[in-house]
Short mmCIF file of N, CA and C in Angstrom, two decimals:
data_model
loop_
_atom_site.label_atom_id
_atom_site.label_comp_id
_atom_site.label_asym_id
_atom_site.label_seq_id
_atom_site.Cartn_x
_atom_site.Cartn_y
_atom_site.Cartn_z
N VAL A 445 -15.96 -7.07 -9.56
CA VAL A 445 -15.08 -6.48 -10.55
C VAL A 445 -15.30 -4.98 -10.55
N GLY A 446 -14.56 -4.28 -11.35
CA GLY A 446 -14.66 -2.83 -11.41
C GLY A 446 -16.00 -2.36 -11.94
N HIS A 447 -16.10 -1.06 -12.15
CA HIS A 447 -17.34 -0.46 -12.59
C HIS A 447 -17.38 -0.18 -14.09
N GLU A 448 -16.29 -0.55 -14.80
CA GLU A 448 -16.26 -0.31 -16.25
C GLU A 448 -17.19 -1.29 -16.96
N LYS A 449 -17.98 -0.78 -17.91
CA LYS A 449 -18.97 -1.60 -18.61
C LYS A 449 -18.35 -2.79 -19.34
N ALA A 450 -17.19 -2.61 -19.95
CA ALA A 450 -16.54 -3.70 -20.69
C ALA A 450 -16.18 -4.85 -19.76
N ILE A 451 -15.67 -4.54 -18.58
CA ILE A 451 -15.30 -5.57 -17.61
C ILE A 451 -16.55 -6.26 -17.07
N GLN A 452 -17.59 -5.48 -16.81
CA GLN A 452 -18.83 -6.07 -16.32
C GLN A 452 -19.44 -7.01 -17.37
N TYR A 453 -19.34 -6.64 -18.65
CA TYR A 453 -19.85 -7.51 -19.72
C TYR A 453 -19.03 -8.80 -19.79
N LEU A 454 -17.71 -8.69 -19.71
CA LEU A 454 -16.85 -9.87 -19.70
C LEU A 454 -17.21 -10.77 -18.52
N ASN A 455 -17.45 -10.19 -17.39
CA ASN A 455 -17.86 -10.95 -16.21
C ASN A 455 -19.17 -11.68 -16.47
N LEU A 456 -20.12 -11.01 -17.07
CA LEU A 456 -21.41 -11.62 -17.39
C LEU A 456 -21.24 -12.82 -18.32
N VAL A 457 -20.43 -12.65 -19.34
CA VAL A 457 -20.21 -13.74 -20.31
C VAL A 457 -19.54 -14.94 -19.65
N THR A 458 -18.48 -14.72 -18.89
CA THR A 458 -17.77 -15.84 -18.29
C THR A 458 -18.58 -16.51 -17.19
N LYS A 459 -19.40 -15.73 -16.51
CA LYS A 459 -20.20 -16.30 -15.42
C LYS A 459 -21.43 -17.04 -15.96
N ASN A 460 -22.19 -16.41 -16.81
CA ASN A 460 -23.48 -16.96 -17.23
C ASN A 460 -23.41 -17.91 -18.42
N PHE A 461 -22.54 -17.64 -19.37
CA PHE A 461 -22.52 -18.45 -20.57
C PHE A 461 -21.45 -19.55 -20.55
N LEU A 462 -20.30 -19.24 -19.99
CA LEU A 462 -19.22 -20.22 -19.93
C LEU A 462 -19.25 -21.02 -18.63
N HIS A 463 -20.03 -20.56 -17.68
CA HIS A 463 -20.17 -21.23 -16.38
C HIS A 463 -18.82 -21.42 -15.69
N GLU A 464 -18.00 -20.40 -15.74
CA GLU A 464 -16.66 -20.46 -15.15
C GLU A 464 -16.52 -19.56 -13.94
N GLY A 465 -17.61 -19.00 -13.43
CA GLY A 465 -17.53 -18.22 -12.21
C GLY A 465 -17.36 -16.73 -12.42
N GLY A 466 -16.98 -16.31 -13.59
CA GLY A 466 -16.83 -14.88 -13.84
C GLY A 466 -15.44 -14.37 -13.54
N VAL A 467 -15.25 -13.11 -13.84
CA VAL A 467 -14.01 -12.39 -13.56
C VAL A 467 -14.21 -11.75 -12.20
N PHE A 468 -13.23 -11.86 -11.33
CA PHE A 468 -13.43 -11.30 -10.01
C PHE A 468 -12.14 -10.76 -9.43
N HIS A 469 -12.31 -9.95 -8.43
CA HIS A 469 -11.20 -9.40 -7.67
C HIS A 469 -11.29 -9.99 -6.28
N GLY A 470 -10.19 -10.44 -5.74
CA GLY A 470 -10.20 -11.06 -4.43
C GLY A 470 -9.63 -10.15 -3.35
N ALA A 471 -10.15 -10.31 -2.16
CA ALA A 471 -9.65 -9.60 -0.99
C ALA A 471 -9.84 -10.53 0.20
N ILE A 472 -9.25 -10.21 1.32
CA ILE A 472 -9.40 -11.05 2.51
C ILE A 472 -9.71 -10.18 3.72
N ASP A 473 -10.66 -10.63 4.50
CA ASP A 473 -11.10 -9.91 5.69
C ASP A 473 -10.37 -10.49 6.90
N VAL A 474 -9.58 -9.65 7.57
CA VAL A 474 -8.85 -10.07 8.76
C VAL A 474 -9.09 -9.03 9.85
N TYR A 475 -9.64 -9.47 10.96
CA TYR A 475 -9.92 -8.60 12.11
C TYR A 475 -10.69 -7.34 11.72
N GLY A 476 -11.73 -7.51 10.91
CA GLY A 476 -12.64 -6.42 10.60
C GLY A 476 -12.19 -5.46 9.53
N LYS A 477 -11.10 -5.75 8.84
CA LYS A 477 -10.63 -4.94 7.72
C LYS A 477 -10.49 -5.83 6.50
N GLU A 478 -10.88 -5.31 5.36
CA GLU A 478 -10.73 -6.04 4.10
C GLU A 478 -9.44 -5.59 3.44
N TRP A 479 -8.51 -6.52 3.28
CA TRP A 479 -7.20 -6.24 2.69
C TRP A 479 -7.20 -6.66 1.23
N SER A 480 -6.68 -5.80 0.39
CA SER A 480 -6.69 -6.03 -1.03
C SER A 480 -5.44 -5.40 -1.65
N TYR A 481 -5.38 -5.38 -2.94
CA TYR A 481 -4.26 -4.75 -3.62
C TYR A 481 -4.75 -4.16 -4.94
N GLY A 482 -3.99 -3.23 -5.43
CA GLY A 482 -4.30 -2.61 -6.71
C GLY A 482 -3.02 -2.07 -7.33
N ALA A 483 -3.08 -1.82 -8.60
CA ALA A 483 -1.91 -1.31 -9.32
C ALA A 483 -1.55 0.08 -8.80
N THR A 484 -0.27 0.37 -8.79
CA THR A 484 0.20 1.68 -8.38
C THR A 484 1.44 2.03 -9.19
N GLU A 485 1.60 3.29 -9.48
CA GLU A 485 2.80 3.75 -10.20
C GLU A 485 3.84 4.25 -9.22
N GLU A 486 3.50 4.26 -7.94
CA GLU A 486 4.42 4.71 -6.91
C GLU A 486 5.29 3.54 -6.45
N GLU A 487 6.27 3.85 -5.63
CA GLU A 487 7.15 2.82 -5.07
C GLU A 487 6.48 2.18 -3.87
N ARG A 488 5.34 1.54 -4.09
CA ARG A 488 4.59 0.89 -3.02
C ARG A 488 4.14 -0.49 -3.47
N THR A 489 3.64 -1.26 -2.52
CA THR A 489 3.16 -2.60 -2.84
C THR A 489 1.78 -2.59 -3.48
N GLY A 490 0.98 -1.57 -3.21
CA GLY A 490 -0.39 -1.52 -3.70
C GLY A 490 -1.38 -2.15 -2.72
N VAL A 491 -0.89 -2.66 -1.59
CA VAL A 491 -1.76 -3.25 -0.58
C VAL A 491 -2.49 -2.13 0.16
N PHE A 492 -3.80 -2.31 0.34
CA PHE A 492 -4.58 -1.31 1.07
C PHE A 492 -5.72 -2.01 1.80
N CYS A 493 -6.37 -1.30 2.71
CA CYS A 493 -7.51 -1.88 3.40
C CYS A 493 -8.69 -0.92 3.36
N CYS A 494 -9.86 -1.50 3.58
CA CYS A 494 -11.09 -0.72 3.64
C CYS A 494 -12.08 -1.49 4.51
N GLU A 495 -13.24 -0.92 4.69
CA GLU A 495 -14.28 -1.63 5.42
C GLU A 495 -14.73 -2.83 4.58
N PRO A 496 -14.98 -3.96 5.22
CA PRO A 496 -15.40 -5.15 4.46
C PRO A 496 -16.61 -4.87 3.56
N ARG A 497 -16.50 -5.35 2.32
CA ARG A 497 -17.55 -5.24 1.30
C ARG A 497 -17.81 -3.81 0.84
N ARG A 498 -16.89 -2.89 1.12
CA ARG A 498 -17.12 -1.48 0.79
C ARG A 498 -16.07 -0.88 -0.14
N CYS A 499 -15.27 -1.69 -0.79
CA CYS A 499 -14.24 -1.15 -1.69
C CYS A 499 -14.92 -0.43 -2.85
N GLY A 500 -14.61 0.85 -2.99
CA GLY A 500 -15.23 1.66 -4.03
C GLY A 500 -14.82 1.30 -5.45
N MET A 501 -13.75 0.53 -5.62
CA MET A 501 -13.28 0.17 -6.95
C MET A 501 -13.93 -1.11 -7.48
N HIS A 502 -14.66 -1.83 -6.62
CA HIS A 502 -15.22 -3.12 -7.01
C HIS A 502 -16.65 -3.26 -6.52
N THR A 503 -17.36 -4.17 -7.12
CA THR A 503 -18.72 -4.47 -6.71
C THR A 503 -18.71 -5.79 -5.96
N PHE A 504 -19.15 -5.78 -4.72
CA PHE A 504 -19.15 -7.00 -3.92
C PHE A 504 -20.17 -7.99 -4.45
N ARG A 505 -19.78 -9.27 -4.51
CA ARG A 505 -20.70 -10.29 -4.98
C ARG A 505 -20.84 -11.45 -3.98
N GLN A 506 -19.75 -11.91 -3.40
CA GLN A 506 -19.83 -13.13 -2.61
C GLN A 506 -18.70 -13.21 -1.59
N SER A 507 -18.99 -13.83 -0.45
CA SER A 507 -17.97 -14.12 0.56
C SER A 507 -17.77 -15.63 0.62
N VAL A 508 -16.54 -16.03 0.90
CA VAL A 508 -16.21 -17.43 1.10
C VAL A 508 -15.42 -17.51 2.40
N PHE A 509 -15.93 -18.24 3.39
CA PHE A 509 -15.24 -18.37 4.67
C PHE A 509 -14.00 -19.25 4.49
N LEU A 510 -12.85 -18.71 4.86
CA LEU A 510 -11.59 -19.44 4.72
C LEU A 510 -11.04 -19.95 6.04
N GLY A 511 -11.75 -19.69 7.12
CA GLY A 511 -11.29 -20.11 8.44
C GLY A 511 -10.92 -18.91 9.29
N ASP A 512 -10.63 -19.18 10.54
CA ASP A 512 -10.24 -18.12 11.47
C ASP A 512 -8.74 -17.87 11.37
N CYS A 513 -8.34 -16.66 11.69
CA CYS A 513 -6.93 -16.29 11.68
C CYS A 513 -6.28 -16.77 12.97
N ALA A 514 -5.19 -17.50 12.83
CA ALA A 514 -4.48 -18.04 13.99
C ALA A 514 -3.50 -17.04 14.61
N LEU A 515 -3.28 -15.92 13.94
CA LEU A 515 -2.34 -14.92 14.43
C LEU A 515 -3.07 -13.85 15.24
N GLN A 516 -2.34 -13.20 16.10
CA GLN A 516 -2.86 -12.08 16.86
C GLN A 516 -2.84 -10.83 15.97
N PRO A 517 -3.67 -9.83 16.28
CA PRO A 517 -3.69 -8.61 15.45
C PRO A 517 -2.31 -7.97 15.25
N LYS A 518 -1.48 -7.93 16.28
CA LYS A 518 -0.14 -7.34 16.14
C LYS A 518 0.72 -8.14 15.15
N GLN A 519 0.56 -9.44 15.15
CA GLN A 519 1.33 -10.28 14.22
C GLN A 519 0.88 -10.03 12.77
N VAL A 520 -0.41 -9.89 12.59
CA VAL A 520 -0.93 -9.58 11.26
C VAL A 520 -0.41 -8.23 10.80
N GLY A 521 -0.44 -7.25 11.69
CA GLY A 521 0.08 -5.92 11.38
C GLY A 521 1.55 -5.94 10.98
N ALA A 522 2.34 -6.75 11.66
CA ALA A 522 3.77 -6.85 11.35
C ALA A 522 3.98 -7.42 9.94
N ILE A 523 3.16 -8.39 9.56
CA ILE A 523 3.27 -8.97 8.22
C ILE A 523 2.92 -7.95 7.16
N LEU A 524 1.90 -7.15 7.42
CA LEU A 524 1.44 -6.17 6.43
C LEU A 524 2.35 -4.96 6.32
N GLN A 525 3.23 -4.77 7.29
CA GLN A 525 4.18 -3.66 7.22
C GLN A 525 5.24 -3.98 6.19
#
């Protein structure tokens, strides 16, 4: 989750006391890039990429393997365009 204390506290409560896993932000790693999204006021989708586990807006906690990508890198790029 983000670095704001209120969000981190909410995450602590939902994770430790309610046993519901916490509040989290999801991203997906495809061909060595972590793809995610965020709010934007511009005429854009908000989709962006960064180095895996290095997003400055969030604190990394856990990875879950979802399988290998069946598409070639060019096909993935075309989808993200």
